[in-house]
CSV table of C-alpha atoms in Angstrom, one decimal:
chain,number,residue,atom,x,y,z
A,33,UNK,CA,74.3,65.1,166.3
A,34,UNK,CA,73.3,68.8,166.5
A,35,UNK,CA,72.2,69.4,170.3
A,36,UNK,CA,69.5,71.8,168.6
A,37,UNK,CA,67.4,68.2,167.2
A,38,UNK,CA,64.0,69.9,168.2
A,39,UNK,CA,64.8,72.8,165.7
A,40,UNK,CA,66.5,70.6,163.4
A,41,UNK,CA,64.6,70.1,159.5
A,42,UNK,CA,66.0,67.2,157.2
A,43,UNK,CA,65.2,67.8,153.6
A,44,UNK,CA,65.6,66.7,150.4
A,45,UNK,CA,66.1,69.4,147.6
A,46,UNK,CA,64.6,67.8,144.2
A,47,UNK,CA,60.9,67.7,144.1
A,48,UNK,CA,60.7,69.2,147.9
A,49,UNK,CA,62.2,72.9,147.8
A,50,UNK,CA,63.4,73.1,144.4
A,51,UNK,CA,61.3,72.2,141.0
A,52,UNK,CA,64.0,69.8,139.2
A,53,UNK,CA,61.3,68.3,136.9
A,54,UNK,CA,60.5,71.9,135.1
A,55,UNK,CA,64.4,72.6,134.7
A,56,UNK,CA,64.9,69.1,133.5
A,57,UNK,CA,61.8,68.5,131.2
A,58,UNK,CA,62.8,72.3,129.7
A,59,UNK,CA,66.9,71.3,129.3
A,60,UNK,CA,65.6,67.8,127.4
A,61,UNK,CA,63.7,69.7,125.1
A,62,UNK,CA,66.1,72.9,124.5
A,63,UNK,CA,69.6,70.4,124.8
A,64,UNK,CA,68.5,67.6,123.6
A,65,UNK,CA,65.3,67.2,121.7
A,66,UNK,CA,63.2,65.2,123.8
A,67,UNK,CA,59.9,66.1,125.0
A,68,UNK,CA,58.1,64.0,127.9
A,69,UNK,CA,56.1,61.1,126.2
A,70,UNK,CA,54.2,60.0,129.8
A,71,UNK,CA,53.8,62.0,132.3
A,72,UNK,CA,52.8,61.1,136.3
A,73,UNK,CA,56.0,58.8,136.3
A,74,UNK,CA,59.2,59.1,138.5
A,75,UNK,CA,61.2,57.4,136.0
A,76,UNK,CA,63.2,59.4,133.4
A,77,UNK,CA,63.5,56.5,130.7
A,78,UNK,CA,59.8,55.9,131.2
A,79,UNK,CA,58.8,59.6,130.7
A,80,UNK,CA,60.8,60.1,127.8
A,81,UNK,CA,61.1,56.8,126.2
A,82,UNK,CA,64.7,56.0,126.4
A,83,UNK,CA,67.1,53.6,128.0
A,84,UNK,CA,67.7,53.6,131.8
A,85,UNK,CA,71.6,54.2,130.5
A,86,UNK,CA,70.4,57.0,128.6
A,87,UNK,CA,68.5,58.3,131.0
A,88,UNK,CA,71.1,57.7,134.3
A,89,UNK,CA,73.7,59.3,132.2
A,90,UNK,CA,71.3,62.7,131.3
A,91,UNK,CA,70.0,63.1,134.3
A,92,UNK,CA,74.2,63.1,135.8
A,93,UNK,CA,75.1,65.4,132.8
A,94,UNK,CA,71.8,68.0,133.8
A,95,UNK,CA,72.7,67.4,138.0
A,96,UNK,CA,76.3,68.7,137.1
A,97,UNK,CA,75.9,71.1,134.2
A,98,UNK,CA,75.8,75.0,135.3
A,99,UNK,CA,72.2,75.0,135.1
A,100,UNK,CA,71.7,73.0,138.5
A,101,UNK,CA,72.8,76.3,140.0
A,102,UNK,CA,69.8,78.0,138.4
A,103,UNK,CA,66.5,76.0,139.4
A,104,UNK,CA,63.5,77.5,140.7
A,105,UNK,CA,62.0,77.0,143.8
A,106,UNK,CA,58.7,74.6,144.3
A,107,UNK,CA,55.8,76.4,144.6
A,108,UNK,CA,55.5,77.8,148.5
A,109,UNK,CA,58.6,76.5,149.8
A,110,UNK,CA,59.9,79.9,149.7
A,111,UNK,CA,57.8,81.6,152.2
A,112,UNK,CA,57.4,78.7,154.2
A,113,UNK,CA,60.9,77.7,154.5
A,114,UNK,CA,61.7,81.4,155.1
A,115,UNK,CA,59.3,81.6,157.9
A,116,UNK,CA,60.1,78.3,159.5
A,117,UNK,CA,63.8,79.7,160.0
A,118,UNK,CA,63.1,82.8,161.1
A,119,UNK,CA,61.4,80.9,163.6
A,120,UNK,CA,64.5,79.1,165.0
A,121,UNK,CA,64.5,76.2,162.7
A,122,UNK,CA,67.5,75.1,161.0
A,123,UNK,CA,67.6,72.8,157.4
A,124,UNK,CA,70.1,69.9,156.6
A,125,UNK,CA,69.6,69.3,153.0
A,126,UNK,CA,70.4,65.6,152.0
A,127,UNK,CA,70.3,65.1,147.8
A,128,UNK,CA,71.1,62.5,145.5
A,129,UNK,CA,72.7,65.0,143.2
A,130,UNK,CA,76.3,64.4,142.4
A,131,UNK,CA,79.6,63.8,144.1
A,132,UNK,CA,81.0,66.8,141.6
A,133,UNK,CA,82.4,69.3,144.2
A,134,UNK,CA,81.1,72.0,141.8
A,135,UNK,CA,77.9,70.4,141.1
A,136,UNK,CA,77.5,70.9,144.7
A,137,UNK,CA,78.8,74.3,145.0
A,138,UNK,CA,76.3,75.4,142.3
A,139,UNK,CA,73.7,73.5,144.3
A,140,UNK,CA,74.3,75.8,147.2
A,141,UNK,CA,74.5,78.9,145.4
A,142,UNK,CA,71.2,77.8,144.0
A,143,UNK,CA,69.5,77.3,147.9
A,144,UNK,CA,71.5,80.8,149.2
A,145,UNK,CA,70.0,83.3,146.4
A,146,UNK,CA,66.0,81.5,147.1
A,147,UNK,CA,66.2,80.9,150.5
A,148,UNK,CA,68.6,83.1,151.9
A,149,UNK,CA,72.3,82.2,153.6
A,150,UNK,CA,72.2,80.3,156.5
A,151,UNK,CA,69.0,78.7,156.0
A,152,UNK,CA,70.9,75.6,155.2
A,153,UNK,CA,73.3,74.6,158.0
A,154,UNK,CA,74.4,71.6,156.0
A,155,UNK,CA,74.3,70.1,152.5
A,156,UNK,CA,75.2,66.2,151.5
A,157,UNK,CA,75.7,65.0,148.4
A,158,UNK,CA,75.1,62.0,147.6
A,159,UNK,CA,75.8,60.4,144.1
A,160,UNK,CA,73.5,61.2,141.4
A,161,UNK,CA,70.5,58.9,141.9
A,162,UNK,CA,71.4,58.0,145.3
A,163,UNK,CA,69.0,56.5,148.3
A,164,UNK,CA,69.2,58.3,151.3
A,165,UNK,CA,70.1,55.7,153.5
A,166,UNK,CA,73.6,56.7,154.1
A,167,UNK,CA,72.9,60.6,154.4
A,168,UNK,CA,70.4,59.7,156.8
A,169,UNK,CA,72.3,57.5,159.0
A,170,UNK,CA,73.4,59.7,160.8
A,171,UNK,CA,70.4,61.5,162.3
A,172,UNK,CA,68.9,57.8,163.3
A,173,UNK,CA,66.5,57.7,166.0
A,174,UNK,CA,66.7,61.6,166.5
A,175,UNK,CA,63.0,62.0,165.9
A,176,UNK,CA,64.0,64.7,163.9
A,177,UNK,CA,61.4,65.6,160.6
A,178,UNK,CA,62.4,64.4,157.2
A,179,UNK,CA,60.3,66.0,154.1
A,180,UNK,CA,61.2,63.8,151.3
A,181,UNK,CA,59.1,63.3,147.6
A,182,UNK,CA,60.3,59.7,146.8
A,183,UNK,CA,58.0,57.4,148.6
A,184,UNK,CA,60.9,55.2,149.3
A,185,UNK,CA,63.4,57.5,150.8
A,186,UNK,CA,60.5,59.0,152.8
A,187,UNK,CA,59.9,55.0,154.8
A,188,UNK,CA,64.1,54.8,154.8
A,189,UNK,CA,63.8,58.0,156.8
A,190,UNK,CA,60.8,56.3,158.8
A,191,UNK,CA,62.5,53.1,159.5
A,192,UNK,CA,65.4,55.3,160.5
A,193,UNK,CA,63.4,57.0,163.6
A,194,UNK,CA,62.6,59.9,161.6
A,195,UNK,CA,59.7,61.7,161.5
A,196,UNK,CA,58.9,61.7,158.1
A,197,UNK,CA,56.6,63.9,155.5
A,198,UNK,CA,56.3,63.1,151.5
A,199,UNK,CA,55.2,66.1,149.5
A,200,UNK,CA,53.1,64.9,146.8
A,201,UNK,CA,53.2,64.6,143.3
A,202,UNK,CA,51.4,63.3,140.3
A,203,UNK,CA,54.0,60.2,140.8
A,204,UNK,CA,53.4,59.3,144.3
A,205,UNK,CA,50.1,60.4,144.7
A,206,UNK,CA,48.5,57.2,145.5
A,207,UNK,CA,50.9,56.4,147.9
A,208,UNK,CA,50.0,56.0,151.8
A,209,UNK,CA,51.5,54.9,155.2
A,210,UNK,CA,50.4,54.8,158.2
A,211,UNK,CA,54.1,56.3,159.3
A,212,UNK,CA,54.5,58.9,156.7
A,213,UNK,CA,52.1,62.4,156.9
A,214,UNK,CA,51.6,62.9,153.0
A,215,UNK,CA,51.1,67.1,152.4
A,216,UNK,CA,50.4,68.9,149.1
A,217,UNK,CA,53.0,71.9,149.7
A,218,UNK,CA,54.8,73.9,152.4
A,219,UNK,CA,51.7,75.7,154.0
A,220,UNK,CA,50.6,72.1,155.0
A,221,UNK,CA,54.4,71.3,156.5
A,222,UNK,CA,54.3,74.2,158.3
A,223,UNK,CA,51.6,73.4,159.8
A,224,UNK,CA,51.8,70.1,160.9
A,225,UNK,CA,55.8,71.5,162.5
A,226,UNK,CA,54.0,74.7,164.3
């Protein structure tokens, strides 16, 4: 466990610092012809009516395609994630992206050119669709702050001793727990940290 815990940010990267849904939604229609049928959903065979095959074997073919290298930040996390480390904190991104070695190369390249190098002491990858239980593990009972947008990775992270924040979305916006803060963006994360 890093001795520097107080410092010490656990993130996810979908849906929390980088805006998967608008690369995916855009690749679905450019690639393949499918536009979003209902939206506020965290499903991707829900949202664009097609089989949970289909859709688990897209959303692996998008996660380690070159343009997983190429998302765009979410909205402040940029200048918040920035600041945050130039004050002394450090990131550990954990992501249910891929085991593909280059999947997560790209994925880092991606985090370096937004956030700068060094930002991110540390990136897991877990398989593509992943809970977070296993990249979590290891930071159990470290009180350290886990910002997560999947309500139930954000209560694994809880259960595990965590102290941790859902960002929210159109998908989990009626979610609540009493030991999960619930923030709109990074201005609100920062914050709660500083």
């Amino acid at each position: 466990m890093d001795h520097r815990k107080d410092k010490l940010i656990l993130v996810d990267c979908d849906g929390v610092l980088l805006d998967w849904k608008y690369a995916f939604y855009k690749w679905m229609a450019e690639s393949n012809g499918l536009e979003a049928m209902e939206e506020g959903v965290y499903d991707v065979a829900t949202t664009f009516h097609i089989t949970k095959t289909e859709s688990r074997m897209l959303v692996r073919q998008f996660n380690e395609s070159a343009r997983i290298g190429f998302l765009p930040a979410l909205g402040d996390a940029i200048k918040y994630v920035k600041k945050l480390h130039s004050e002394g904190y450090i990131f550990h991104c954990i992501t249910s992206l891929s085991k593909d070695e280059y999947a997560k190369k790209a994925r880092m390249e991606n985090l370096e050119r937004l956030f700068g190098k060094g930002v991110f002491e540390e990136l897991i990858c877990l398989d593509c669709g992943a809970d977070k239980d296993e990249g979590l593990l290891p930071y159990k009972d470290s009180g350290c702050i886990w910002v997560e947008d999947k309500p139930l990775n954000a209560e694994c992270g809880a259960n595990l001793g965590l102290r941790a924040i859902l960002i929210e979305h159109d998908f989990n916006s009626d979610y609540n727990h009493t030991d999960i803060l619930k923030v709109k963006n990074w201005k609100e994360i920062y914050e709660s940290i500083v």
